[in-house]
Coordinates of C-alpha atoms and ligand atoms in Angstrom, one line a residue:
X1 CA -49.3 -77.2 -52.1
X2 CA -52.2 -79.4 -51.2
X3 CA -53.4 -82.1 -53.6
X4 CA -56.6 -83.9 -53.3
X5 CA -56.8 -87.6 -54.1
X6 CA -58.5 -86.8 -57.4
X7 CA -55.7 -84.4 -58.4
X8 CA -53.0 -86.9 -57.4
X9 CA -54.6 -89.9 -59.1
X10 CA -56.3 -88.2 -62.0
X11 CA -56.8 -91.0 -64.6
X12 CA -55.4 -94.4 -63.9
X13 CA -56.7 -94.1 -60.4
X14 CA -60.4 -94.4 -61.4
X15 CA -59.9 -98.1 -61.9
X16 CA -58.0 -98.2 -58.6
X17 CA -60.6 -96.2 -56.7
X18 CA -63.3 -98.7 -57.6
X19 CA -61.1 -101.5 -56.4
X20 CA -60.7 -99.5 -53.1
X21 CA -64.4 -99.8 -52.6
X22 CA -64.1 -103.6 -52.4
X23 CA -64.0 -103.7 -48.6
X24 CA -63.1 -107.4 -48.5
X25 CA -59.5 -106.6 -49.4
X26 CA -56.5 -106.7 -47.3
X27 CA -54.6 -103.4 -47.3
X28 CA -50.9 -103.5 -47.1
X29 CA -48.4 -100.6 -46.7
X30 CA -44.9 -101.1 -48.0
X31 CA -42.5 -98.5 -46.8
X32 CA -39.7 -97.9 -49.3
X33 CA -39.8 -98.2 -53.1
X34 CA -36.6 -100.1 -53.6
X35 CA -36.1 -103.7 -55.0
X36 CA -37.2 -105.5 -51.8
X37 CA -40.4 -103.4 -51.6
X38 CA -41.3 -104.0 -55.2
X39 CA -40.6 -107.8 -54.9
X40 CA -42.8 -107.9 -51.8
X41 CA -45.6 -106.1 -53.8
X42 CA -45.1 -108.6 -56.6
X43 CA -45.5 -111.6 -54.2
X44 CA -48.7 -110.0 -52.8
X45 CA -50.1 -109.4 -56.2
X46 CA -49.9 -113.1 -57.1
X47 CA -51.5 -114.2 -53.8
X48 CA -55.0 -114.1 -52.2
X49 CA -56.6 -115.3 -49.1
X50 CA -60.1 -117.0 -49.6
X51 CA -60.5 -114.9 -52.8
X52 CA -59.6 -111.7 -51.1
X53 CA -56.8 -109.8 -52.9
X54 CA -54.3 -107.2 -51.6
X55 CA -54.4 -103.5 -52.1
X56 CA -50.9 -102.1 -51.8
X57 CA -49.8 -98.6 -50.9
X58 CA -46.0 -98.2 -51.5
X59 CA -44.9 -95.2 -49.4
X60 CA -41.6 -93.6 -50.5
X61 CA -39.6 -90.8 -48.9
X62 CA -38.4 -89.4 -52.3
X63 CA -40.6 -88.3 -55.2
X64 CA -38.9 -91.0 -57.2
X65 CA -39.0 -94.8 -56.7
X66 CA -36.6 -97.7 -57.4
X67 CA -34.3 -97.2 -54.4
X68 CA -30.8 -98.5 -55.1
X69 CA -31.6 -99.2 -58.7
X70 CA -31.7 -95.5 -59.1
X71 CA -29.2 -94.3 -56.5
X72 CA -26.9 -97.2 -55.9
X73 CA -26.2 -99.1 -59.1
X74 CA -23.2 -97.7 -60.9
X75 CA -24.1 -95.5 -63.9
X76 CA -21.8 -97.5 -66.2
X77 CA -23.9 -100.7 -65.4
X78 CA -27.1 -99.8 -67.2
X79 CA -28.1 -103.4 -67.8
X80 CA -28.5 -103.9 -64.0
X81 CA -31.0 -101.0 -64.0
X82 CA -33.2 -102.7 -66.5
X83 CA -34.9 -104.5 -63.6
X84 CA -36.8 -101.2 -63.2
X85 CA -39.1 -102.5 -66.1
X86 CA -40.2 -105.2 -63.7
X87 CA -41.0 -102.6 -61.0
X88 CA -43.0 -100.5 -63.5
X89 CA -45.0 -103.5 -64.4
X90 CA -45.8 -104.2 -60.7
X91 CA -46.8 -100.5 -60.4
X92 CA -49.5 -100.8 -63.1
X93 CA -51.3 -103.8 -61.5
X94 CA -54.7 -103.1 -60.0
X95 CA -54.7 -102.1 -56.4
X96 CA -51.2 -100.7 -56.4
X97 CA -50.6 -97.1 -55.4
X98 CA -47.2 -95.3 -55.2
X99 CA -47.3 -92.6 -52.6
X100 CA -44.0 -90.7 -53.0
X101 CA -42.6 -87.7 -51.1
X102 CA -44.0 -89.1 -47.8
X103 CA -41.5 -89.8 -45.1
X104 CA -42.1 -92.2 -42.2
X105 CA -41.7 -90.4 -38.9
X106 CA -42.0 -86.9 -40.5
X107 CA -45.4 -87.1 -42.4
X108 CA -46.9 -90.2 -40.8
X109 CA -45.9 -92.5 -38.0
X110 CA -45.4 -96.2 -38.0
X111 CA -48.1 -96.5 -35.3
X112 CA -50.6 -94.7 -37.6
X113 CA -49.8 -97.0 -40.5
X114 CA -50.1 -100.1 -38.2
X115 CA -53.5 -98.9 -37.2
X116 CA -54.6 -98.2 -40.7
X117 CA -53.4 -101.3 -42.6
X118 CA -53.8 -105.0 -42.2
X119 CA -50.0 -105.3 -42.4
X120 CA -47.0 -103.0 -42.8
X121 CA -43.8 -104.0 -44.6
X122 CA -40.7 -102.0 -43.9
X123 CA -38.3 -102.0 -47.0
X124 CA -36.2 -99.1 -46.2
X125 CA -32.8 -100.7 -46.8
X126 CA -29.5 -99.8 -45.0
X127 CA -28.4 -96.3 -45.9
X128 CA -25.7 -95.5 -43.3
X129 CA -22.1 -96.3 -44.0
X130 CA -20.3 -98.4 -41.4
X131 CA -17.4 -96.6 -39.7
X132 CA -13.8 -97.6 -39.8
X133 CA -13.4 -96.4 -36.2
X134 CA -9.9 -95.2 -36.8
X135 CA -8.2 -91.8 -36.0
X136 CA -8.6 -89.3 -38.8
X137 CA -11.7 -90.8 -40.2
X138 CA -13.5 -87.5 -39.7
X139 CA -11.0 -85.5 -41.8
X140 CA -12.3 -83.7 -44.8
X141 CA -12.3 -85.9 -47.9
X142 CA -12.6 -89.1 -45.9
X143 CA -16.0 -90.2 -47.2
X144 CA -18.2 -93.2 -46.9
X145 CA -19.3 -94.9 -50.0
X146 CA -22.8 -94.6 -48.5
X147 CA -22.6 -90.9 -49.3
X148 CA -20.3 -91.0 -52.3
X149 CA -22.4 -93.5 -54.4
X150 CA -25.7 -91.6 -54.1
X151 CA -23.8 -88.4 -54.8
X152 CA -22.6 -89.5 -58.2
X153 CA -26.1 -91.0 -58.8
X154 CA -27.9 -87.7 -58.3
X155 CA -29.7 -88.5 -55.1
X156 CA -31.2 -85.1 -54.0
X157 CA -30.1 -85.6 -50.4
X158 CA -26.5 -86.1 -51.3
X159 CA -25.9 -83.6 -54.1
X160 CA -24.2 -81.1 -51.9
X161 CA -21.5 -83.6 -50.6
X162 CA -18.1 -82.0 -50.4
X163 CA -15.7 -84.1 -52.4
X164 CA -12.3 -82.9 -53.7
X165 CA -10.5 -84.6 -56.6
X166 CA -7.5 -82.4 -56.6
X167 CA -4.9 -85.0 -55.5
X168 CA -3.5 -87.5 -57.9
X169 CA -4.0 -90.5 -55.5
X170 CA -7.2 -91.9 -54.0
X171 CA -7.7 -94.8 -51.7
X172 CA -10.7 -97.1 -51.4
X173 CA -11.2 -99.3 -48.3
X174 CA -13.0 -102.6 -48.6
X175 CA -13.0 -105.7 -50.9
X176 CA -16.7 -105.8 -51.9
X177 CA -18.6 -104.9 -55.0
X178 CA -19.3 -101.4 -53.7
X179 CA -15.6 -100.8 -53.3
X180 CA -15.0 -102.0 -56.9
X181 CA -17.8 -99.7 -58.2
X182 CA -16.3 -96.7 -56.4
X183 CA -12.7 -97.5 -57.4
X184 CA -13.8 -98.0 -61.0
X185 CA -15.8 -94.7 -61.1
X186 CA -12.7 -92.9 -59.8
X187 CA -10.2 -94.6 -62.1
X188 CA -12.0 -94.7 -65.4
X189 CA -11.8 -91.9 -67.9
X190 CA -14.9 -89.8 -67.3
X191 CA -15.6 -89.7 -71.0
X192 CA -16.8 -93.3 -70.5
X193 CA -19.6 -91.8 -68.3
X194 CA -20.6 -89.1 -70.7
X195 CA -23.5 -91.1 -72.1
X196 CA -24.7 -92.5 -68.8
X197 CA -27.1 -91.1 -66.2
X198 CA -24.3 -90.0 -63.8
X199 CA -25.3 -86.7 -62.1
X200 CA -24.1 -83.8 -64.3
X201 CA -22.4 -82.1 -61.3
X202 CA -20.4 -85.3 -60.6
X203 CA -19.5 -85.7 -64.3
X204 CA -18.2 -82.1 -64.4
X205 CA -16.1 -82.7 -61.3
X206 CA -14.8 -86.1 -62.6
X207 CA -13.8 -84.4 -65.9
X208 CA -11.6 -82.0 -63.9
X209 CA -10.3 -84.7 -61.5
X210 CA -6.6 -84.9 -61.0
X211 CA -6.9 -88.5 -59.7
X212 CA -4.7 -90.9 -61.8
X213 CA -3.9 -93.6 -59.2
X214 CA -6.6 -95.4 -57.3
X215 CA -5.6 -98.0 -54.6
X216 CA -8.2 -100.4 -53.2
X217 CA -7.4 -102.3 -50.0
X218 CA -8.9 -105.5 -48.5
X219 CA -8.0 -106.3 -44.9
X220 CA -8.0 -110.1 -45.5
X221 CA -6.5 -112.2 -48.3
X222 CA -7.6 -112.2 -52.0
X223 CA -9.3 -115.6 -51.3
X224 CA -11.6 -113.8 -48.7
X225 CA -12.6 -110.9 -50.9
X226 CA -16.4 -110.3 -51.1
X227 CA -16.2 -109.2 -54.8
X228 CA -18.2 -111.3 -57.4
X229 CA -16.2 -112.4 -60.4
X230 CA -18.2 -110.6 -63.2
X231 CA -17.3 -107.3 -61.5
X232 CA -13.6 -108.3 -61.5
X233 CA -13.7 -109.6 -65.1
X234 CA -14.8 -106.3 -66.4
X235 CA -11.8 -104.4 -64.9
X236 CA -9.2 -105.3 -67.6
X237 CA -11.7 -104.2 -70.2
X238 CA -11.5 -100.6 -69.1
X239 CA -10.3 -98.7 -72.1
X240 CA -8.3 -96.0 -70.5
X241 CA -7.2 -97.6 -67.2
X242 CA -4.5 -100.2 -66.4
X243 CA -5.5 -102.5 -63.5
X244 CA -2.8 -104.0 -61.3
X245 CA -2.8 -106.9 -58.8
X246 CA 0.4 -108.5 -57.5
X247 CA 0.7 -111.9 -59.2
X248 CA 2.5 -113.3 -56.1
X249 CA -0.3 -112.2 -53.9
X250 CA -2.9 -114.1 -56.0
X251 CA -0.8 -117.3 -56.2
X252 CA -0.3 -117.3 -52.4
X253 CA -4.0 -116.8 -52.0
X254 CA -4.7 -119.8 -54.4
X255 CA -2.3 -121.9 -52.4
X256 CA -3.9 -121.0 -49.1
X257 CA -7.3 -121.7 -50.5
X258 CA -6.5 -125.0 -52.0
X259 CA -4.6 -126.2 -48.8
X260 CA -8.0 -126.1 -47.1
X261 CA -9.5 -128.6 -49.6
X262 CA -11.5 -128.0 -52.7
X263 CA -11.8 -124.3 -53.4
X264 CA -15.5 -123.2 -53.4
X265 CA -16.7 -122.2 -56.9
X266 CA -17.2 -118.5 -56.3
X267 CA -13.7 -118.1 -54.6
X268 CA -12.1 -120.1 -57.5
X269 CA -13.8 -117.8 -60.1
X270 CA -12.7 -114.7 -58.2
X271 CA -9.1 -115.9 -57.9
X272 CA -9.0 -116.8 -61.6
X273 CA -10.4 -113.4 -62.5
X274 CA -7.7 -111.7 -60.3
X275 CA -4.9 -113.9 -61.7
X276 CA -6.1 -112.8 -65.2
X277 CA -5.9 -109.1 -64.1
X278 CA -2.4 -109.7 -62.6
X279 CA -1.0 -111.2 -65.8
X280 CA -2.9 -109.1 -68.4
X281 CA -0.8 -106.9 -70.7
X282 CA -0.9 -103.3 -69.6
X283 CA -1.8 -100.5 -71.9
X284 CA 0.7 -98.1 -70.6
X285 CA -2.0 -95.4 -69.9
X286 CA -1.7 -92.8 -67.1
X287 CA -4.9 -94.0 -65.2
X288 CA -4.1 -96.8 -62.8
X289 CA -6.2 -98.9 -60.5
X290 CA -4.4 -101.3 -58.0
X291 CA -6.0 -103.9 -55.8
X292 CA -4.1 -104.8 -52.6
X293 CA -4.9 -107.3 -49.8
X294 CA -4.0 -108.1 -46.2
X295 CA -3.9 -104.4 -45.3
X296 CA -6.0 -103.0 -42.4
X297 CA -6.3 -99.2 -42.2
X298 CA -4.9 -97.9 -38.9
X299 CA -5.0 -94.1 -39.2
X300 CA -5.8 -91.4 -41.7
X301 CA -3.5 -88.4 -41.3
X302 CA -3.6 -84.8 -42.5
X303 CA -3.9 -81.2 -41.5
X304 CA -7.7 -80.6 -41.7
X305 CA -8.0 -82.9 -44.7
X306 CA -6.8 -86.3 -45.9
X307 CA -3.1 -86.4 -46.7
X308 CA -2.0 -89.9 -45.9
X309 CA -3.3 -93.3 -44.7
X310 CA -1.4 -95.9 -42.7
X311 CA -2.1 -99.6 -43.0
X312 CA -1.1 -102.6 -40.9
X313 CA 0.2 -105.3 -43.1
X314 CA -1.3 -108.7 -42.3
X315 CA -0.6 -112.3 -43.0
X316 CA -2.7 -115.5 -42.9
X317 CA -1.4 -117.9 -40.2
X318 CA -3.3 -121.2 -39.5
X319 CA -6.3 -119.8 -41.4
X320 CA -6.4 -116.6 -39.3
X321 CA -5.6 -113.1 -40.5
X322 CA -3.0 -111.6 -38.1
X323 CA -0.9 -108.4 -38.2
X324 CA 2.8 -108.9 -39.2
X325 CA 3.8 -105.9 -37.1
X326 CA 4.8 -104.0 -40.3
X327 CA 3.0 -100.9 -41.6
X328 CA 2.7 -99.2 -44.9
X329 CA 1.9 -95.5 -45.7
X330 CA 0.3 -94.1 -48.8
X331 CA 0.1 -90.4 -49.5
X332 CA -3.3 -89.6 -50.9
X333 CA -5.9 -86.8 -51.0
X334 CA -9.1 -88.9 -50.8
X335 CA -10.2 -91.9 -48.8
X336 CA -13.5 -93.7 -49.5
X337 CA -14.6 -96.4 -47.2
X338 CA -16.8 -99.1 -48.7
X339 CA -17.1 -101.4 -45.7
X340 CA -20.8 -102.1 -45.5
X341 CA -24.0 -100.4 -44.3
X342 CA -26.4 -100.3 -41.4
X343 CA -30.0 -99.1 -41.1
X344 CA -30.8 -95.6 -40.3
X345 CA -32.7 -96.0 -36.9
X346 CA -36.3 -95.1 -36.8
X347 CA -38.4 -94.6 -33.6
X348 CA -40.5 -97.5 -32.5
X349 CA -38.2 -100.3 -33.9
X350 CA -35.5 -102.3 -32.2
X351 CA -32.2 -102.7 -34.0
X352 CA -29.5 -105.3 -33.7
X353 CA -26.2 -105.6 -35.7
X354 CA -27.4 -102.7 -37.9
X355 CA -30.6 -104.4 -38.9
X356 CA -34.2 -104.2 -37.7
X357 CA -34.7 -107.0 -35.1
X358 CA -37.0 -109.6 -36.7
X359 CA -37.7 -113.3 -36.8
X360 CA -37.8 -114.5 -40.5
X361 CA -39.0 -111.0 -41.4
X362 CA -41.7 -110.6 -38.7
X363 CA -41.2 -107.9 -36.1
X364 CA -42.2 -109.4 -32.7
X365 CA -45.7 -110.8 -32.8
X366 CA -47.0 -107.8 -34.8
X367 CA -48.4 -107.5 -38.3
X368 CA -45.3 -105.5 -39.2
X369 CA -42.7 -107.1 -41.3
X370 CA -39.3 -106.2 -42.8
X371 CA -37.7 -107.2 -46.1
X372 CA -34.4 -106.6 -47.9
X373 CA -31.3 -105.1 -46.4
X374 CA -33.3 -103.7 -43.4
X375 CA -34.1 -107.4 -42.6
X376 CA -31.0 -109.4 -43.4
X377 CA -28.2 -106.7 -43.7
X378 CA -26.5 -105.4 -46.8
X379 CA -25.9 -108.6 -48.7
X380 CA -26.8 -110.2 -52.0
X381 CA -27.6 -108.8 -55.4
X382 CA -30.9 -107.2 -56.5
X383 CA -32.4 -110.6 -57.4
X384 CA -31.7 -111.9 -53.9
X385 CA -34.6 -109.7 -52.7
X386 CA -37.1 -111.6 -54.8
X387 CA -36.9 -114.9 -53.0
X388 CA -36.3 -113.1 -49.7
X389 CA -39.4 -110.9 -50.0
X390 CA -41.5 -113.8 -51.2
X391 CA -40.7 -115.9 -48.1
X392 CA -41.7 -113.0 -45.8
X393 CA -45.0 -112.5 -47.7
X394 CA -45.8 -116.2 -47.2
X395 CA -45.4 -115.6 -43.4
X396 CA -47.4 -112.4 -43.5
X397 CA -50.3 -114.2 -45.3
X398 CA -50.3 -117.0 -42.8
X399 CA -50.9 -114.5 -40.1
X400 CA -53.8 -112.6 -41.7
X401 CA -57.4 -113.4 -40.9
X402 CA -60.0 -110.6 -41.5
X403 CA -59.4 -107.4 -43.4
X404 CA -59.7 -104.1 -41.5
X405 CA -61.9 -101.3 -42.6
X406 CA -60.1 -98.0 -41.7
X407 CA -59.3 -94.6 -43.0
X408 CA -57.5 -94.1 -46.3
X409 CA -54.0 -92.7 -45.9
X410 CA -54.6 -90.1 -48.7
X411 CA -57.3 -88.4 -46.5
X412 CA -54.8 -88.2 -43.7
X413 CA -52.0 -86.8 -45.9
X414 CA -54.4 -84.3 -47.4
X415 CA -55.6 -83.1 -44.0
X416 CA -51.9 -82.5 -43.2
X417 CA -51.3 -80.5 -46.4
X418 CA -48.7 -83.1 -47.5
X419 CA -47.8 -83.0 -51.1
X420 CA -47.6 -86.6 -52.2
X421 CA -46.5 -88.0 -55.6
X422 CA -48.6 -90.7 -57.3
X423 CA -47.4 -93.2 -59.9
X424 CA -48.7 -90.8 -62.5
X425 CA -46.7 -88.0 -61.0
X426 CA -43.6 -90.1 -61.0
X427 CA -44.2 -91.1 -64.6
X428 CA -44.2 -87.4 -65.5
X429 CA -40.9 -87.0 -63.7
X430 CA -39.6 -90.1 -65.4
X431 CA -40.7 -88.9 -68.9
X432 CA -39.1 -85.4 -68.3
X433 CA -35.8 -87.1 -67.3
X434 CA -35.9 -89.5 -70.3
X435 CA -36.7 -86.7 -72.8
X436 CA -33.9 -84.5 -71.4
X437 CA -31.5 -87.5 -71.8
X438 CA -32.7 -88.2 -75.4
X439 CA -31.4 -84.9 -76.6
X440 CA -27.9 -85.8 -75.2
X441 CA -27.8 -89.5 -76.1
X442 CA -28.1 -90.5 -72.4
X443 CA -30.7 -92.8 -70.9
X444 CA -31.9 -89.9 -68.7
X445 CA -30.8 -86.7 -67.0
X446 CA -31.8 -87.1 -63.4
X447 CA -33.5 -84.2 -61.7
X448 CA -31.9 -83.4 -58.4
X449 CA -34.0 -80.5 -57.3
X450 CA -37.0 -81.5 -55.2
X451 CA -39.1 -78.5 -56.3
X452 CA -38.4 -79.2 -59.9
X453 CA -39.4 -82.8 -59.4
X454 CA -42.6 -81.8 -57.7
X455 CA -43.2 -79.3 -60.6
X456 CA -43.0 -82.1 -63.2
X457 CA -45.2 -84.3 -61.1
X458 CA -47.9 -81.7 -61.4
Ligands
NAP501 P1 -19.6 -106.4 -48.8 O1 -19.8 -107.2 -50.0 O2 -20.1 -107.0 -47.5 O3 -18.1 -106.0 -48.6 C1 -17.6 -105.2 -47.5 C2 -16.1 -105.2 -47.5 O4 -15.7 -104.3 -46.5 C3 -15.5 -106.6 -47.2 O5 -14.4 -106.8 -47.9 C4 -15.1 -106.4 -45.7 O6 -14.0 -107.2 -45.3 C5 -14.7 -105.0 -45.7 N1 -14.7 -104.4 -44.3 C6 -15.7 -104.5 -43.4 N2 -15.3 -103.8 -42.3 C7 -14.0 -103.4 -42.5 C8 -13.1 -102.6 -41.8 N3 -13.4 -102.2 -40.5 N4 -11.9 -102.4 -42.3 C9 -11.6 -102.8 -43.6 N5 -12.4 -103.5 -44.3 C10 -13.7 -103.8 -43.8 O7 -20.4 -105.0 -48.9 P2 -20.6 -104.0 -50.1 O8 -19.4 -104.0 -51.0 O9 -21.1 -102.8 -49.4 O10 -21.8 -104.6 -50.9 C11 -23.1 -104.8 -50.3 C12 -23.9 -105.8 -51.2 O11 -24.3 -105.2 -52.4 C13 -23.1 -107.1 -51.5 O12 -23.9 -108.2 -51.5 C14 -22.7 -106.8 -52.9 O13 -22.4 -107.9 -53.7 C15 -23.9 -106.0 -53.5 N6 -23.5 -105.2 -54.6 C16 -23.5 -105.8 -55.8 C17 -23.1 -105.1 -57.0 C18 -23.2 -105.8 -58.3 O14 -23.8 -106.8 -58.4 N7 -22.6 -105.2 -59.3 C19 -22.6 -103.8 -56.8 C20 -22.6 -103.2 -55.6 C21 -23.0 -103.9 -54.5 P3 -14.2 -108.6 -44.4 O15 -14.7 -109.6 -45.4 O16 -12.8 -108.8 -44.0 O17 -15.2 -108.2 -43.3

């Protein structure tokens, strides 16, 4: 299907098209419609250079925007997703175009964008799960959270992930918030997800899941965990799951932390939240979630699929985490590693430590910039991207002089018969999802079929 610019931007675009005629505008391409991309757009919208404003094209691989807010945030955390209202406000500002269903490298190259725009901002995040690098990691049902999270969040590229919940025991590796999200999703009673936007196929599977014991393992002490305390504090509130932490493990962590001086506020809050979990009355229910520390995964064992995982038990000596020489084995049918992410590498860019090589967000001496996780690695909460993107935009602005006058990307996409999705098209998908959800009392029912999405987008 080939759409012309008028078909793609039928109404709201009139206003936009007239602004396009103002040649004395800087034209900026933002690649990736996640939080970092939107916050970069927002910073540009409130800036100008000698009275010249910025026209922004946000190019997104999927027909749907919002990045991790749609496909990363856990479905039982709807409040976090309300930031999408900010994104939609940014999208209605003059000079902003969403150009969805267009993939960098497949439909248009970075070089072409660099030639066309005054500056290019890469906001493509980190989508590849880091590897444990241990034997057995490739067995069936050993899965990265980088695949599992978008699976339960209805990301069209992950909907066919093979995951088997037929064993009673699941293990989650990592002591960060993604590990907590995954462990909670596996340990809660799926009826708690019935009124959320969890993918229907995932909900069906979770309802039939045999998992009743979920064990989360951190390789260092509880005082080193990367969790944030609000995520820990909500665990004992789970209605159908008992959460366990060994009380002795937390008091030892508190002692170690205080022996190094005053305990930093975030670590103190984490340890208090974990002590509260350890001492909380248990409900006596059959669903159990246990948090363990000082355990490094050594090997995953099984005949063709996960059956067991072996850990080295560690201790903290002179502030260093070292193996004790002892090991521990857990029989389990599913292992999910939530140990961080790296960027998916794209041609024409240099990567270091899983991120795009950059200096304060600028790539070399070019007018190409990078924001968000692709710039700084997978850290911080959604709001962290606001200040981060805004700093990069200041740098970008300081390097711009005279606007270019070059071809419109829509002409190039049309000439290549590429079906692109506008803000209007996305709004139609959004409305269809929300109406399907209304009938069921859910915030939305996410569409996972690309053709169906394109159909709703008109
Ligand atoms: P993270 O916070 O960096 O945690 C990664 C965890 O993996 C750490 O405990 C790390 O341990 C462990 N790890 C790394 N390599 C390992 C290995 N080889 N073996 C065993 N453990 C290993 O990353 P994340 O959980 O992916 O989260 C990414 C970002 O998103 C974070 O900033 C997080 O706060 C944010 N997030 C926020 C929310 C929320 O606000 N609700 C939800 C999800 C994610 P070491 O410390 O020992 O390296």
